[in-house]
């Protein structure tokens, strides 16, 4: 909604700069998006009159003009415009003026003749498109007056953002009322005098409402003998100042009244209406209507139309019909002022993709009691500006009359809810200024232009906002603090996140959707459950069209993006929900996942700690560490088959027989589809399963007071033998004395026969009851060596 | 002999002055104190002395031995100190070589901001609650006093799965879900993701909100101001000013938009705040009685307030991020700055 300050001042007195007005409105709940100062660059431009035109002695195409600029003597101005002539009233940029085109006017000699200013065209002033010659002003323009004032451009226009609960603010009078509530100045409504002729409107037309549930009120007037022509300049400029294009006098008047009081009107060419009458009804199936924008609309039976005896002539409350619109040939006018059911207008305008000034107001609920004042105001102006005679009376069909809303206000409740001490007199004053009627017992009658107010709390809000939110005290809550719900899940999530961050991984957060091809790119089989993704019906783009069922594609895309920027060490994780359709309930399940990708290098990449290519065991270590942090020691890791992973370098983790997730090297085809130039590793764990198995409680075990003994041993075994086998054997042979076993070296190469590998273990022996002697340790150690040889074919390496 | 001893002492002390390192000192020590050393040799000749001379010479010999021992020890200590110093000097390294920093990861700036917000509200007695991201139209709109075919629905551009199921456009649906299951008093915050059909420098289609809800038998609008004021000062600094402006949300009444004084210019007006001196950070208001009805609370018995803030918005103010879409690119060059 655009509001012109000058126009607004016709309805209320105020003396505020546009910026101050914007601030005041803001604190009432009306935000100003922009302030446009009209007539910028017109400083120093005045209205001038050419009193004499003489030939330029030294130039054929130039003339010398003596121009009256409202000073004691005429000034001489050299001019080349073809329409420069004696008696022409035109804008003059005086010496010192700086025009919108950034041209600075100086006293100059043009071909040896003095020129004290410039006679201007519209384009030179930046206020129009006409380049043909000097802008021609009307003869009665005040000579010497600033051009901006003469053209009504000494104005500012506020672009206001009106919240959807306030249809009344979609008009000059509505905004004036808000200012009045704050300043206390009265709102000046326009005085309307309709001079009616003798013809009776009831004999000229009739209105029948066949769908009263969608049209509570329809009023019509007939004005005969109008002359359709361009509007007078003042009206055109007024509309243009707030961005409404001028059409012709009749249409401009309906727009003017719309902007003035917020009530949409429509004017029909009376003779284009079959039988000159109005039927308000639902559209028939397959009916069509060509609207004013020359588009044919297919109508459905839940749309309300204004029809004549035969066919639809307007889409009710949205847009008029092309065939019955006001044209140059129109002589008689049927004027419509009506009230429509808001949800119906909204549905129709949405279904047809038509958003108009009228539909914007009707879907927010216009004032049913404003119907008559609006139609009278328009009839009066049409008679004044377009001529013609207003038929006597109004056809006013009003099946949906409502009793005014009454609300009981408890002043003590106002202060109870707000935490204030506002006097009841102040409350009455505020509500009265806003147009409410407050009885001595605080029965409040709500004006019909305030459909948003129907309850006491609505009145409390009105009082609060006009009283001023800034005047409401600032206090802290005094009530009880409720008992806390369980925080186990969030504690675990924080623990896992802290762990991953401490493990060199950076946290990523991605959109919750991606494109359907993402699941192809990670090679999911058609039968994979993760293929069953929810689709967004109205996605922003194909890239954001299905809800994630796995975080893997997002992380691989992140890796790709970083790779494109030549980032060489990528360690990213994400903790987020995925969305799994659920068979039995309407809402999907939203299990949480913890996933990560490691690609390129790991390490600090500094002297003494160089980069090292990431490998499978970095990922495995992250996963094992994570399980450890969650207090899960009883888990199983086994090779698996997952299409996103390298068939020989992958693993599945399970806890208590329940699948927890997967990890491993990304399949080369997936790497290619993400254009990753190096190997990548990933993991994805089900947070729910993790939480089910997690145990964050810790019980301290006594630390042995006896020193431990460390022994290393290296054995050569078959290359095929899993590295876990010797560990299991060491543990089972050593029993309770073996405190820990650590594989510290794996070696394949020179000095180790083909098909063999060397495994070196550090074994820590200790007892909780005594200091172990060398003999005790030797005995166990030798037993271990013997069994490694006998059972695994392991040869001791020296 | 007396003279011999004095001579040995004088020579030893003079030689001691010239000793440059502990090896030379040891050599000198052997020269005088060794089994065949000069002092030992003299001492061994003591037996030839007369009984009268012996105590005199013996005393002198002990004196000389004592003096020399002390002198040798002093020099020895001095040399050891010097040699340690030399050794340490030789061990000096180039401290301008880079340190090996622990390669810590970083929590996403949205997470860091969320954690800070939660910490502040926990301090004011709020507990964390959550709810589904894919939501019934009922909880997202109807139960929040936003009926179908009401223009208020246009305030939020919604992503739909079906006619009735949608991606929640705010974390507010948890208000009613929580109240359905818990009796008053309620004091919760709801951090979580929300979704809208929006994509520009200040909007991403997935974003994070923190919803707040406080319901009790007598909660006032002034307490809403108090809680948010306290939040703003802890989040943005003690000097932060706050402004409540009337606004419209279907599920609060009275409703407010809340601004803080610009964190860049402190209110004098700059590019960040478009010259206004204020930055909008959240929407809030008293819980609308209709919402209580939907939640089966009696609006005559309880009052409350709710607020909702955009985490990306707060992160962008906190870190000076001009285009919030950067938060979702997961560019490591960006993430490493936090």
PDB file of N, CA, C and O in Angstrom, chain A residues 1 167-174 254-265 338 357-358 360-362 365-367 370 374:
ATOM      1  N   UNK A   1       0.853  -1.195   0.000  1.00  0.00           N
ATOM      2  CA  UNK A   1       0.000   0.000   0.000  1.00  0.00           C
ATOM      3  C   UNK A   1       0.889   1.245   0.000  1.00  0.00           C
ATOM      4  O   UNK A   1       1.691   1.435   0.899  1.00  0.00           O
ATOM      5  N   UNK A 167      -7.229  -5.073   7.050  1.00  0.00           N
ATOM      6  CA  UNK A 167      -7.708  -4.567   5.760  1.00  0.00           C
ATOM      7  C   UNK A 167      -8.052  -3.085   5.835  1.00  0.00           C
ATOM      8  O   UNK A 167      -7.953  -2.381   4.828  1.00  0.00           O
ATOM      9  N   UNK A 168      -8.441  -2.612   7.016  1.00  0.00           N
ATOM     10  CA  UNK A 168      -8.820  -1.200   7.134  1.00  0.00           C
ATOM     11  C   UNK A 168      -7.647  -0.263   6.862  1.00  0.00           C
ATOM     12  O   UNK A 168      -7.849   0.891   6.506  1.00  0.00           O
ATOM     13  N   UNK A 169      -6.427  -0.768   7.021  1.00  0.00           N
ATOM     14  CA  UNK A 169      -5.264   0.087   6.783  1.00  0.00           C
ATOM     15  C   UNK A 169      -4.866   0.142   5.305  1.00  0.00           C
ATOM     16  O   UNK A 169      -3.871   0.768   4.957  1.00  0.00           O
ATOM     17  N   UNK A 170      -5.633  -0.542   4.465  1.00  0.00           N
ATOM     18  CA  UNK A 170      -5.323  -0.514   3.037  1.00  0.00           C
ATOM     19  C   UNK A 170      -6.024   0.678   2.384  1.00  0.00           C
ATOM     20  O   UNK A 170      -6.582   0.573   1.298  1.00  0.00           O
ATOM     21  N   UNK A 171      -6.013   1.813   3.059  1.00  0.00           N
ATOM     22  CA  UNK A 171      -6.648   3.013   2.511  1.00  0.00           C
ATOM     23  C   UNK A 171      -6.080   4.242   3.209  1.00  0.00           C
ATOM     24  O   UNK A 171      -5.515   4.150   4.298  1.00  0.00           O
ATOM     25  N   UNK A 172      -6.252   5.386   2.538  1.00  0.00           N
ATOM     26  CA  UNK A 172      -5.772   6.649   3.120  1.00  0.00           C
ATOM     27  C   UNK A 172      -6.486   6.932   4.435  1.00  0.00           C
ATOM     28  O   UNK A 172      -5.873   7.321   5.422  1.00  0.00           O
ATOM     29  N   UNK A 173      -7.805   6.713   4.439  1.00  0.00           N
ATOM     30  CA  UNK A 173      -8.566   7.030   5.650  1.00  0.00           C
ATOM     31  C   UNK A 173      -8.152   6.091   6.793  1.00  0.00           C
ATOM     32  O   UNK A 173      -8.036   6.518   7.945  1.00  0.00           O
ATOM     33  N   UNK A 174      -7.882   4.854   6.452  1.00  0.00           N
ATOM     34  CA  UNK A 174      -7.458   3.895   7.471  1.00  0.00           C
ATOM     35  C   UNK A 174      -6.145   4.315   8.109  1.00  0.00           C
ATOM     36  O   UNK A 174      -5.978   4.254   9.334  1.00  0.00           O
ATOM     37  N   UNK A 254     -13.202   5.163  -9.661  1.00  0.00           N
ATOM     38  CA  UNK A 254     -13.361   3.957  -8.827  1.00  0.00           C
ATOM     39  C   UNK A 254     -12.046   3.633  -8.116  1.00  0.00           C
ATOM     40  O   UNK A 254     -12.036   3.238  -6.943  1.00  0.00           O
ATOM     41  N   UNK A 255     -10.921   3.819  -8.805  1.00  0.00           N
ATOM     42  CA  UNK A 255      -9.620   3.574  -8.161  1.00  0.00           C
ATOM     43  C   UNK A 255      -9.336   4.583  -7.057  1.00  0.00           C
ATOM     44  O   UNK A 255      -8.787   4.249  -6.004  1.00  0.00           O
ATOM     45  N   UNK A 256      -9.729   5.836  -7.317  1.00  0.00           N
ATOM     46  CA  UNK A 256      -9.524   6.872  -6.307  1.00  0.00           C
ATOM     47  C   UNK A 256     -10.284   6.528  -5.024  1.00  0.00           C
ATOM     48  O   UNK A 256      -9.743   6.599  -3.920  1.00  0.00           O
ATOM     49  N   UNK A 257     -11.536   6.122  -5.194  1.00  0.00           N
ATOM     50  CA  UNK A 257     -12.346   5.804  -4.014  1.00  0.00           C
ATOM     51  C   UNK A 257     -11.778   4.569  -3.306  1.00  0.00           C
ATOM     52  O   UNK A 257     -11.729   4.499  -2.081  1.00  0.00           O
ATOM     53  N   UNK A 258     -11.311   3.609  -4.108  1.00  0.00           N
ATOM     54  CA  UNK A 258     -10.665   2.424  -3.521  1.00  0.00           C
ATOM     55  C   UNK A 258      -9.517   2.842  -2.610  1.00  0.00           C
ATOM     56  O   UNK A 258      -9.383   2.362  -1.480  1.00  0.00           O
ATOM     57  N   UNK A 259      -8.673   3.738  -3.113  1.00  0.00           N
ATOM     58  CA  UNK A 259      -7.499   4.145  -2.329  1.00  0.00           C
ATOM     59  C   UNK A 259      -7.903   5.032  -1.156  1.00  0.00           C
ATOM     60  O   UNK A 259      -7.282   5.010  -0.108  1.00  0.00           O
ATOM     61  N   UNK A 260      -8.952   5.798  -1.351  1.00  0.00           N
ATOM     62  CA  UNK A 260      -9.369   6.705  -0.287  1.00  0.00           C
ATOM     63  C   UNK A 260      -9.967   5.941   0.899  1.00  0.00           C
ATOM     64  O   UNK A 260      -9.571   6.122   2.035  1.00  0.00           O
ATOM     65  N   UNK A 261     -10.925   5.073   0.613  1.00  0.00           N
ATOM     66  CA  UNK A 261     -11.627   4.438   1.735  1.00  0.00           C
ATOM     67  C   UNK A 261     -11.417   2.928   1.797  1.00  0.00           C
ATOM     68  O   UNK A 261     -11.922   2.272   2.708  1.00  0.00           O
ATOM     69  N   UNK A 262     -10.705   2.370   0.828  1.00  0.00           N
ATOM     70  CA  UNK A 262     -10.374   0.952   0.901  1.00  0.00           C
ATOM     71  C   UNK A 262     -11.446   0.031   0.353  1.00  0.00           C
ATOM     72  O   UNK A 262     -11.317  -1.187   0.457  1.00  0.00           O
ATOM     73  N   UNK A 263     -12.483   0.591  -0.202  1.00  0.00           N
ATOM     74  CA  UNK A 263     -13.536  -0.286  -0.704  1.00  0.00           C
ATOM     75  C   UNK A 263     -13.452  -0.429  -2.221  1.00  0.00           C
ATOM     76  O   UNK A 263     -13.605   0.541  -2.948  1.00  0.00           O
ATOM     77  N   UNK A 264     -13.252  -1.655  -2.736  1.00  0.00           N
ATOM     78  CA  UNK A 264     -13.162  -1.832  -4.186  1.00  0.00           C
ATOM     79  C   UNK A 264     -14.528  -1.646  -4.846  1.00  0.00           C
ATOM     80  O   UNK A 264     -15.552  -2.106  -4.330  1.00  0.00           O
ATOM     81  N   UNK A 265     -14.528  -0.979  -5.967  1.00  0.00           N
ATOM     82  CA  UNK A 265     -15.760  -0.739  -6.739  1.00  0.00           C
ATOM     83  C   UNK A 265     -15.533  -1.258  -8.139  1.00  0.00           C
ATOM     84  O   UNK A 265     -14.404  -1.445  -8.579  1.00  0.00           O
ATOM     85  N   UNK A 338     -19.936  -3.814  -3.423  1.00  0.00           N
ATOM     86  CA  UNK A 338     -20.455  -5.057  -2.848  1.00  0.00           C
ATOM     87  C   UNK A 338     -19.553  -5.557  -1.726  1.00  0.00           C
ATOM     88  O   UNK A 338     -18.494  -4.987  -1.433  1.00  0.00           O
ATOM     89  N   UNK A 357      -5.843  -5.462  -6.662  1.00  0.00           N
ATOM     90  CA  UNK A 357      -6.132  -4.559  -5.537  1.00  0.00           C
ATOM     91  C   UNK A 357      -7.455  -4.950  -4.887  1.00  0.00           C
ATOM     92  O   UNK A 357      -7.611  -4.899  -3.669  1.00  0.00           O
ATOM     93  N   UNK A 358      -8.426  -5.331  -5.729  1.00  0.00           N
ATOM     94  CA  UNK A 358      -9.738  -5.704  -5.198  1.00  0.00           C
ATOM     95  C   UNK A 358      -9.659  -7.014  -4.422  1.00  0.00           C
ATOM     96  O   UNK A 358     -10.112  -7.099  -3.277  1.00  0.00           O
ATOM     97  N   UNK A 360      -7.160  -8.440  -3.084  1.00  0.00           N
ATOM     98  CA  UNK A 360      -6.310  -8.263  -1.902  1.00  0.00           C
ATOM     99  C   UNK A 360      -7.154  -7.770  -0.721  1.00  0.00           C
ATOM    100  O   UNK A 360      -6.970  -8.208   0.414  1.00  0.00           O
ATOM    101  N   UNK A 361      -8.072  -6.861  -0.990  1.00  0.00           N
ATOM    102  CA  UNK A 361      -8.898  -6.308   0.098  1.00  0.00           C
ATOM    103  C   UNK A 361     -10.056  -7.227   0.463  1.00  0.00           C
ATOM    104  O   UNK A 361     -10.355  -7.419   1.641  1.00  0.00           O
ATOM    105  N   UNK A 362     -10.721  -7.777  -0.568  1.00  0.00           N
ATOM    106  CA  UNK A 362     -11.884  -8.621  -0.253  1.00  0.00           C
ATOM    107  C   UNK A 362     -11.482  -9.884   0.501  1.00  0.00           C
ATOM    108  O   UNK A 362     -12.202 -10.357   1.366  1.00  0.00           O
ATOM    109  N   UNK A 365     -11.205  -9.144   3.989  1.00  0.00           N
ATOM    110  CA  UNK A 365     -12.493  -8.719   4.519  1.00  0.00           C
ATOM    111  C   UNK A 365     -12.659  -7.198   4.472  1.00  0.00           C
ATOM    112  O   UNK A 365     -12.098  -6.473   5.288  1.00  0.00           O
ATOM    113  N   UNK A 366     -13.424  -6.759   3.494  1.00  0.00           N
ATOM    114  CA  UNK A 366     -13.738  -5.325   3.401  1.00  0.00           C
ATOM    115  C   UNK A 366     -14.911  -5.025   4.334  1.00  0.00           C
ATOM    116  O   UNK A 366     -15.492  -5.925   4.927  1.00  0.00           O
ATOM    117  N   UNK A 367     -15.227  -3.739   4.457  1.00  0.00           N
ATOM    118  CA  UNK A 367     -16.252  -3.311   5.416  1.00  0.00           C
ATOM    119  C   UNK A 367     -17.633  -3.395   4.769  1.00  0.00           C
ATOM    120  O   UNK A 367     -17.937  -2.638   3.848  1.00  0.00           O
ATOM    121  N   UNK A 370     -19.326  -0.219   4.604  1.00  0.00           N
ATOM    122  CA  UNK A 370     -18.694   0.836   3.813  1.00  0.00           C
ATOM    123  C   UNK A 370     -19.217   0.867   2.389  1.00  0.00           C
ATOM    124  O   UNK A 370     -18.843   1.736   1.591  1.00  0.00           O
ATOM    125  N   UNK A 374     -19.053   4.310  -0.103  1.00  0.00           N
ATOM    126  CA  UNK A 374     -18.131   4.210  -1.237  1.00  0.00           C
ATOM    127  C   UNK A 374     -18.865   4.453  -2.557  1.00  0.00           C
ATOM    128  O   UNK A 374     -18.384   5.179  -3.434  1.00  0.00           O
TER     129      UNK A 374
END
